[in-house]
Amino acid sequence: MQIAAGLGEAGFVVASGLALGIDAAAHQAALATGTVAVFAGGLDRPYPTANVTLAARILDGGAHLSEMPMGWEPRARDFPRRNRIISGIAVAVVVVEAARGSGSLITAGCAADQGRLVFAVPGSPLDPRAGGTNQLIKDGATMVTAGGDIVVEVSPILGKQPEGQVDIGVRESDGAPPSDTDDSDRATLLAALGKAPVGLDDVVRFTGLRPAIVHLLLIELDLAGRIERHPGQRVSLI
């Protein structure tokens, strides 16, 4: 809840799937600042029914979103489809708690394929509920422990500076991120890319650039039609 609240205070809208547990906590923490609930069923079929009251409160300053028609009862296979919408409307996805095989990992996979930033909160290696998040970090997701960690990385992509440091927990050692990139950064990134797909974590390690800068430059190259994205957070030059 602290991460969602911190992101809301920093001016970000929190989107999630209204599920019991982490989803509901994220919505609850962001009620005052704006949150979006993405449904697996129709807009008149919020699920689970235990969160119907929470769903109604979200509409006070947020929104409901679904691709399914009114009256559609959500089926098991509709939830993974719903997760691609959550990642698609976001600039970044944060996985707070996920066992191996968790639906949250589907969202993270969709985010990677869509070129979104992926963050994960680490947990004890002895806790099965943290198996998925710890694996995401090993696979290249950015480790976070506070909302400020996310704000620092996302702000350059959106062309904004992170706001205050107390409530959102921005790390003083990081300082304010650059609002733009220069030609030397672009040249460094292009030198790390080729016709063969390469993982984003390898690109970051090879170039020495911050992950947020790499993602920002990749968006520029993507819009220019110069790169192709591949599953598993990999990219190649066209």
mmCIF file of C-alpha atoms in Angstrom:
data_model
loop_
_atom_site.group_PDB
_atom_site.id
_atom_site.type_symbol
_atom_site.label_atom_id
_atom_site.label_comp_id
_atom_site.label_asym_id
_atom_site.label_seq_id
_atom_site.Cartn_x
_atom_site.Cartn_y
_atom_site.Cartn_z
ATOM 1 C CA MET A 1 0.000 0.000 0.000
ATOM 2 C CA GLN A 2 2.889 2.380 0.720
ATOM 3 C CA ILE A 3 4.205 2.062 -2.830
ATOM 4 C CA ALA A 4 0.782 2.722 -4.390
ATOM 5 C CA ALA A 5 0.150 5.661 -2.058
ATOM 6 C CA GLY A 6 3.574 7.123 -2.829
ATOM 7 C CA LEU A 7 3.019 6.846 -6.566
ATOM 8 C CA GLY A 8 -0.357 8.526 -6.227
ATOM 9 C CA GLU A 9 1.133 11.399 -4.257
ATOM 10 C CA ALA A 10 3.756 11.789 -6.987
ATOM 11 C CA GLY A 11 1.011 12.285 -9.588
ATOM 12 C CA PHE A 12 0.691 8.782 -11.013
ATOM 13 C CA VAL A 13 -2.521 6.789 -11.489
ATOM 14 C CA VAL A 14 -2.453 3.206 -10.204
ATOM 15 C CA ALA A 15 -4.065 0.506 -12.367
ATOM 16 C CA SER A 16 -4.767 -3.032 -11.196
ATOM 17 C CA GLY A 17 -7.224 -5.906 -11.534
ATOM 18 C CA LEU A 18 -9.442 -5.583 -8.418
ATOM 19 C CA ALA A 19 -8.397 -9.042 -7.162
ATOM 20 C CA LEU A 20 -8.245 -9.870 -3.478
ATOM 21 C CA GLY A 21 -4.955 -9.105 -1.743
ATOM 22 C CA ILE A 22 -2.313 -6.927 -3.404
ATOM 23 C CA ASP A 23 -4.657 -5.607 -6.121
ATOM 24 C CA ALA A 24 -7.258 -4.469 -3.625
ATOM 25 C CA ALA A 25 -4.591 -2.919 -1.375
ATOM 26 C CA ALA A 26 -3.174 -0.940 -4.316
ATOM 27 C CA HIS A 27 -6.613 0.371 -5.300
ATOM 28 C CA GLN A 28 -7.416 1.235 -1.682
ATOM 29 C CA ALA A 29 -4.177 3.175 -1.234
ATOM 30 C CA ALA A 30 -4.752 5.169 -4.431
ATOM 31 C CA LEU A 31 -8.444 6.029 -3.982
ATOM 32 C CA ALA A 32 -7.663 9.631 -3.121
ATOM 33 C CA THR A 33 -5.297 10.183 -6.053
ATOM 34 C CA GLY A 34 -6.922 8.107 -8.804
ATOM 35 C CA THR A 35 -6.953 4.426 -9.668
ATOM 36 C CA VAL A 36 -8.202 2.277 -12.564
ATOM 37 C CA ALA A 37 -9.733 -1.176 -12.138
ATOM 38 C CA VAL A 38 -9.500 -3.404 -15.216
ATOM 39 C CA PHE A 39 -12.235 -6.065 -15.311
ATOM 40 C CA ALA A 40 -12.022 -9.550 -16.802
ATOM 41 C CA GLY A 41 -15.791 -9.466 -17.336
ATOM 42 C CA GLY A 42 -18.257 -6.780 -18.354
ATOM 43 C CA LEU A 43 -18.318 -3.430 -16.605
ATOM 44 C CA ASP A 44 -21.479 -4.505 -14.785
ATOM 45 C CA ARG A 45 -19.765 -7.682 -13.528
ATOM 46 C CA PRO A 46 -17.042 -6.618 -11.065
ATOM 47 C CA TYR A 47 -15.107 -9.602 -9.729
ATOM 48 C CA PRO A 48 -14.710 -10.786 -7.045
ATOM 49 C CA THR A 49 -18.003 -9.877 -5.425
ATOM 50 C CA ALA A 50 -16.147 -9.255 -2.162
ATOM 51 C CA ASN A 51 -14.697 -6.114 -3.786
ATOM 52 C CA VAL A 52 -17.927 -4.678 -5.183
ATOM 53 C CA THR A 53 -17.919 -1.892 -2.590
ATOM 54 C CA LEU A 54 -14.305 -1.060 -3.384
ATOM 55 C CA ALA A 55 -15.155 -1.011 -7.103
ATOM 56 C CA ALA A 56 -17.891 1.550 -6.449
ATOM 57 C CA ARG A 57 -15.518 3.757 -4.458
ATOM 58 C CA ILE A 58 -12.972 3.692 -7.290
ATOM 59 C CA LEU A 59 -15.453 5.547 -9.515
ATOM 60 C CA ASP A 60 -15.392 8.557 -7.165
ATOM 61 C CA GLY A 61 -12.087 9.649 -8.684
ATOM 62 C CA GLY A 62 -10.991 6.828 -10.950
ATOM 63 C CA ALA A 63 -12.337 4.531 -13.634
ATOM 64 C CA HIS A 64 -13.368 1.004 -14.610
ATOM 65 C CA LEU A 65 -12.091 -0.502 -17.858
ATOM 66 C CA SER A 66 -13.005 -3.653 -19.773
ATOM 67 C CA GLU A 67 -12.895 -4.956 -23.343
ATOM 68 C CA MET A 68 -15.779 -7.346 -22.695
ATOM 69 C CA PRO A 69 -19.463 -6.526 -23.372
ATOM 70 C CA MET A 70 -21.932 -5.662 -20.637
ATOM 71 C CA GLY A 71 -23.268 -8.728 -18.887
ATOM 72 C CA TRP A 72 -20.171 -10.862 -19.596
ATOM 73 C CA GLU A 73 -19.372 -13.187 -16.692
ATOM 74 C CA PRO A 74 -15.590 -13.541 -16.382
ATOM 75 C CA ARG A 75 -14.121 -16.961 -17.161
ATOM 76 C CA ALA A 76 -10.725 -18.303 -16.089
ATOM 77 C CA ARG A 77 -9.181 -17.587 -19.499
ATOM 78 C CA ASP A 78 -10.391 -13.986 -19.428
ATOM 79 C CA PHE A 79 -8.061 -13.019 -16.575
ATOM 80 C CA PRO A 80 -4.751 -13.453 -18.447
ATOM 81 C CA ARG A 81 -6.297 -11.464 -21.321
ATOM 82 C CA ARG A 82 -7.261 -8.779 -18.812
ATOM 83 C CA ASN A 83 -3.663 -8.618 -17.583
ATOM 84 C CA ARG A 84 -2.339 -7.526 -20.989
ATOM 85 C CA ILE A 85 -4.649 -4.491 -20.769
ATOM 86 C CA ILE A 86 -3.293 -3.568 -17.342
ATOM 87 C CA SER A 87 0.269 -3.560 -18.660
ATOM 88 C CA GLY A 88 -0.782 -1.925 -21.932
ATOM 89 C CA ILE A 89 -2.233 1.192 -20.311
ATOM 90 C CA ALA A 90 0.764 1.563 -17.972
ATOM 91 C CA VAL A 91 4.217 3.042 -18.409
ATOM 92 C CA ALA A 92 5.535 0.538 -15.869
ATOM 93 C CA VAL A 93 4.388 -2.599 -14.054
ATOM 94 C CA VAL A 94 5.220 -3.273 -10.404
ATOM 95 C CA VAL A 95 5.003 -6.836 -9.077
ATOM 96 C CA VAL A 96 4.810 -6.728 -5.286
ATOM 97 C CA GLU A 97 4.229 -10.350 -4.348
ATOM 98 C CA ALA A 98 4.078 -13.341 -6.675
ATOM 99 C CA ALA A 99 4.706 -17.028 -6.286
ATOM 100 C CA ARG A 100 6.005 -18.967 -9.269
ATOM 101 C CA GLY A 101 3.128 -19.364 -11.721
ATOM 102 C CA SER A 102 1.262 -16.333 -10.353
ATOM 103 C CA GLY A 103 -0.991 -14.342 -12.674
ATOM 104 C CA SER A 104 1.098 -11.283 -11.849
ATOM 105 C CA LEU A 105 3.948 -12.850 -13.787
ATOM 106 C CA ILE A 106 1.679 -12.950 -16.847
ATOM 107 C CA THR A 107 1.244 -9.197 -16.477
ATOM 108 C CA ALA A 108 5.001 -8.760 -16.145
ATOM 109 C CA GLY A 109 5.540 -10.855 -19.277
ATOM 110 C CA CYS A 110 3.020 -8.755 -21.204
ATOM 111 C CA ALA A 111 4.759 -5.604 -19.979
ATOM 112 C CA ALA A 112 8.129 -6.852 -21.193
ATOM 113 C CA ASP A 113 6.716 -7.702 -24.618
ATOM 114 C CA GLN A 114 5.051 -4.279 -24.799
ATOM 115 C CA GLY A 115 8.264 -2.444 -23.949
ATOM 116 C CA ARG A 116 7.139 -1.324 -20.497
ATOM 117 C CA LEU A 117 9.404 -1.014 -17.467
ATOM 118 C CA VAL A 118 9.099 -3.939 -15.060
ATOM 119 C CA PHE A 119 9.753 -3.534 -11.328
ATOM 120 C CA ALA A 120 9.663 -6.155 -8.601
ATOM 121 C CA VAL A 121 9.723 -6.015 -4.808
ATOM 122 C CA PRO A 122 12.164 -8.604 -3.423
ATOM 123 C CA GLY A 123 11.251 -11.113 -0.725
ATOM 124 C CA SER A 124 12.874 -13.788 1.364
ATOM 125 C CA PRO A 125 14.240 -16.690 -0.714
ATOM 126 C CA LEU A 126 12.557 -18.962 1.844
ATOM 127 C CA ASP A 127 9.107 -17.462 1.221
ATOM 128 C CA PRO A 128 7.276 -19.211 -1.645
ATOM 129 C CA ARG A 129 5.153 -16.086 -2.127
ATOM 130 C CA ALA A 130 8.313 -14.255 -3.257
ATOM 131 C CA GLY A 131 9.562 -16.901 -5.677
ATOM 132 C CA GLY A 132 8.136 -15.157 -8.725
ATOM 133 C CA THR A 133 9.286 -11.649 -7.833
ATOM 134 C CA ASN A 134 12.796 -12.809 -6.970
ATOM 135 C CA GLN A 135 13.004 -14.611 -10.316
ATOM 136 C CA LEU A 136 11.871 -11.456 -12.124
ATOM 137 C CA ILE A 137 14.751 -9.557 -10.532
ATOM 138 C CA LYS A 138 17.188 -12.286 -11.602
ATOM 139 C CA ASP A 139 15.778 -12.026 -15.117
ATOM 140 C CA GLY A 140 16.384 -8.276 -15.311
ATOM 141 C CA ALA A 141 13.458 -6.540 -13.595
ATOM 142 C CA THR A 142 14.394 -3.491 -11.534
ATOM 143 C CA MET A 143 14.335 -4.117 -7.790
ATOM 144 C CA VAL A 144 12.314 -1.590 -5.778
ATOM 145 C CA THR A 145 11.505 -1.110 -2.119
ATOM 146 C CA ALA A 146 9.719 2.268 -2.234
ATOM 147 C CA GLY A 147 7.560 4.305 -4.567
ATOM 148 C CA GLY A 148 10.400 6.764 -5.058
ATOM 149 C CA ASP A 149 12.529 4.072 -6.703
ATOM 150 C CA ILE A 150 9.894 3.834 -9.428
ATOM 151 C CA VAL A 151 9.399 7.587 -9.767
ATOM 152 C CA VAL A 152 13.127 8.132 -10.346
ATOM 153 C CA GLU A 153 13.184 5.624 -13.214
ATOM 154 C CA VAL A 154 9.854 6.523 -14.834
ATOM 155 C CA SER A 155 10.095 10.324 -14.703
ATOM 156 C CA PRO A 156 12.685 10.732 -17.510
ATOM 157 C CA ILE A 157 10.505 8.685 -19.877
ATOM 158 C CA LEU A 158 7.595 11.036 -19.210
ATOM 159 C CA GLY A 159 9.776 14.131 -19.422
ATOM 160 C CA LYS A 160 9.119 15.186 -15.847
ATOM 161 C CA GLN A 161 11.099 15.656 -12.672
ATOM 162 C CA PRO A 162 10.285 13.582 -9.569
ATOM 163 C CA GLU A 163 8.419 15.501 -6.894
ATOM 164 C CA GLY A 164 9.257 15.789 -3.179
ATOM 165 C CA GLN A 165 11.550 13.295 -1.472
ATOM 166 C CA VAL A 166 9.907 12.685 1.898
ATOM 167 C CA ASP A 167 6.581 11.038 1.162
ATOM 168 C CA ILE A 168 7.583 9.018 -1.898
ATOM 169 C CA GLY A 169 10.953 7.903 -0.588
ATOM 170 C CA VAL A 170 13.209 9.098 -3.415
ATOM 171 C CA ARG A 171 16.804 8.089 -2.740
ATOM 172 C CA GLU A 172 18.986 11.164 -2.203
ATOM 173 C CA SER A 173 21.999 9.475 -3.787
ATOM 174 C CA ASP A 174 20.196 9.208 -7.108
ATOM 175 C CA GLY A 175 19.498 12.887 -7.499
ATOM 176 C CA ALA A 176 17.110 14.237 -10.110
ATOM 177 C CA PRO A 177 17.094 12.201 -13.291
ATOM 178 C CA PRO A 178 17.917 13.896 -16.593
ATOM 179 C CA SER A 179 14.890 15.148 -18.482
ATOM 180 C CA ASP A 180 16.439 14.312 -21.853
ATOM 181 C CA THR A 181 19.212 12.324 -23.467
ATOM 182 C CA ASP A 182 22.079 13.366 -25.726
ATOM 183 C CA ASP A 183 23.678 12.056 -28.900
ATOM 184 C CA SER A 184 26.467 10.275 -27.035
ATOM 185 C CA ASP A 185 23.867 8.191 -25.161
ATOM 186 C CA ARG A 186 22.192 7.311 -28.452
ATOM 187 C CA ALA A 187 25.497 6.329 -30.021
ATOM 188 C CA THR A 188 26.364 4.170 -27.022
ATOM 189 C CA LEU A 189 23.027 2.382 -27.208
ATOM 190 C CA LEU A 190 23.222 1.808 -30.968
ATOM 191 C CA ALA A 191 26.685 0.308 -30.547
ATOM 192 C CA ALA A 192 25.184 -2.270 -28.169
ATOM 193 C CA LEU A 193 22.468 -3.353 -30.615
ATOM 194 C CA GLY A 194 22.643 -5.557 -33.681
ATOM 195 C CA LYS A 195 20.556 -7.801 -35.880
ATOM 196 C CA ALA A 196 20.507 -10.533 -33.234
ATOM 197 C CA PRO A 197 18.023 -9.991 -30.356
ATOM 198 C CA VAL A 198 19.676 -8.970 -27.086
ATOM 199 C CA GLY A 199 18.160 -8.729 -23.605
ATOM 200 C CA LEU A 200 17.544 -5.318 -22.070
ATOM 201 C CA ASP A 201 19.491 -6.236 -18.946
ATOM 202 C CA ASP A 202 22.504 -7.043 -21.165
ATOM 203 C CA VAL A 203 22.080 -3.702 -22.953
ATOM 204 C CA VAL A 204 22.042 -1.836 -19.636
ATOM 205 C CA ARG A 205 25.093 -3.746 -18.401
ATOM 206 C CA PHE A 206 27.051 -3.225 -21.642
ATOM 207 C CA THR A 207 26.262 0.473 -22.077
ATOM 208 C CA GLY A 208 26.433 1.532 -18.436
ATOM 209 C CA LEU A 209 23.352 3.700 -19.019
ATOM 210 C CA ARG A 210 20.568 3.890 -16.470
ATOM 211 C CA PRO A 211 17.612 1.578 -17.240
ATOM 212 C CA ALA A 212 15.250 4.549 -17.594
ATOM 213 C CA ILE A 213 17.535 6.154 -20.196
ATOM 214 C CA VAL A 214 17.802 2.884 -22.127
ATOM 215 C CA HIS A 215 14.008 2.552 -22.194
ATOM 216 C CA LEU A 216 13.588 6.178 -23.269
ATOM 217 C CA LEU A 217 16.048 5.758 -26.137
ATOM 218 C CA LEU A 218 14.440 2.486 -27.182
ATOM 219 C CA ILE A 219 11.070 4.216 -27.372
ATOM 220 C CA GLU A 220 12.620 6.807 -29.705
ATOM 221 C CA LEU A 221 14.103 4.057 -31.892
ATOM 222 C CA ASP A 222 10.822 2.140 -31.810
ATOM 223 C CA LEU A 223 8.858 5.171 -32.997
ATOM 224 C CA ALA A 224 11.430 5.698 -35.744
ATOM 225 C CA GLY A 225 10.970 2.102 -36.886
ATOM 226 C CA ARG A 226 14.604 1.204 -36.242
ATOM 227 C CA ILE A 227 14.201 -1.632 -33.728
ATOM 228 C CA GLU A 228 12.129 -4.762 -33.350
ATOM 229 C CA ARG A 229 10.982 -6.036 -29.963
ATOM 230 C CA HIS A 230 11.081 -9.732 -29.143
ATOM 231 C CA PRO A 231 9.629 -11.826 -26.283
ATOM 232 C CA GLY A 232 11.639 -11.903 -23.079
ATOM 233 C CA GLN A 233 12.568 -8.186 -23.041
ATOM 234 C CA ARG A 234 14.863 -8.520 -26.066
ATOM 235 C CA VAL A 235 15.395 -6.058 -28.907
ATOM 236 C CA SER A 236 17.250 -5.974 -32.215
ATOM 237 C CA LEU A 237 17.993 -3.470 -34.956
ATOM 238 C CA ILE A 238 15.894 -3.641 -38.105
#
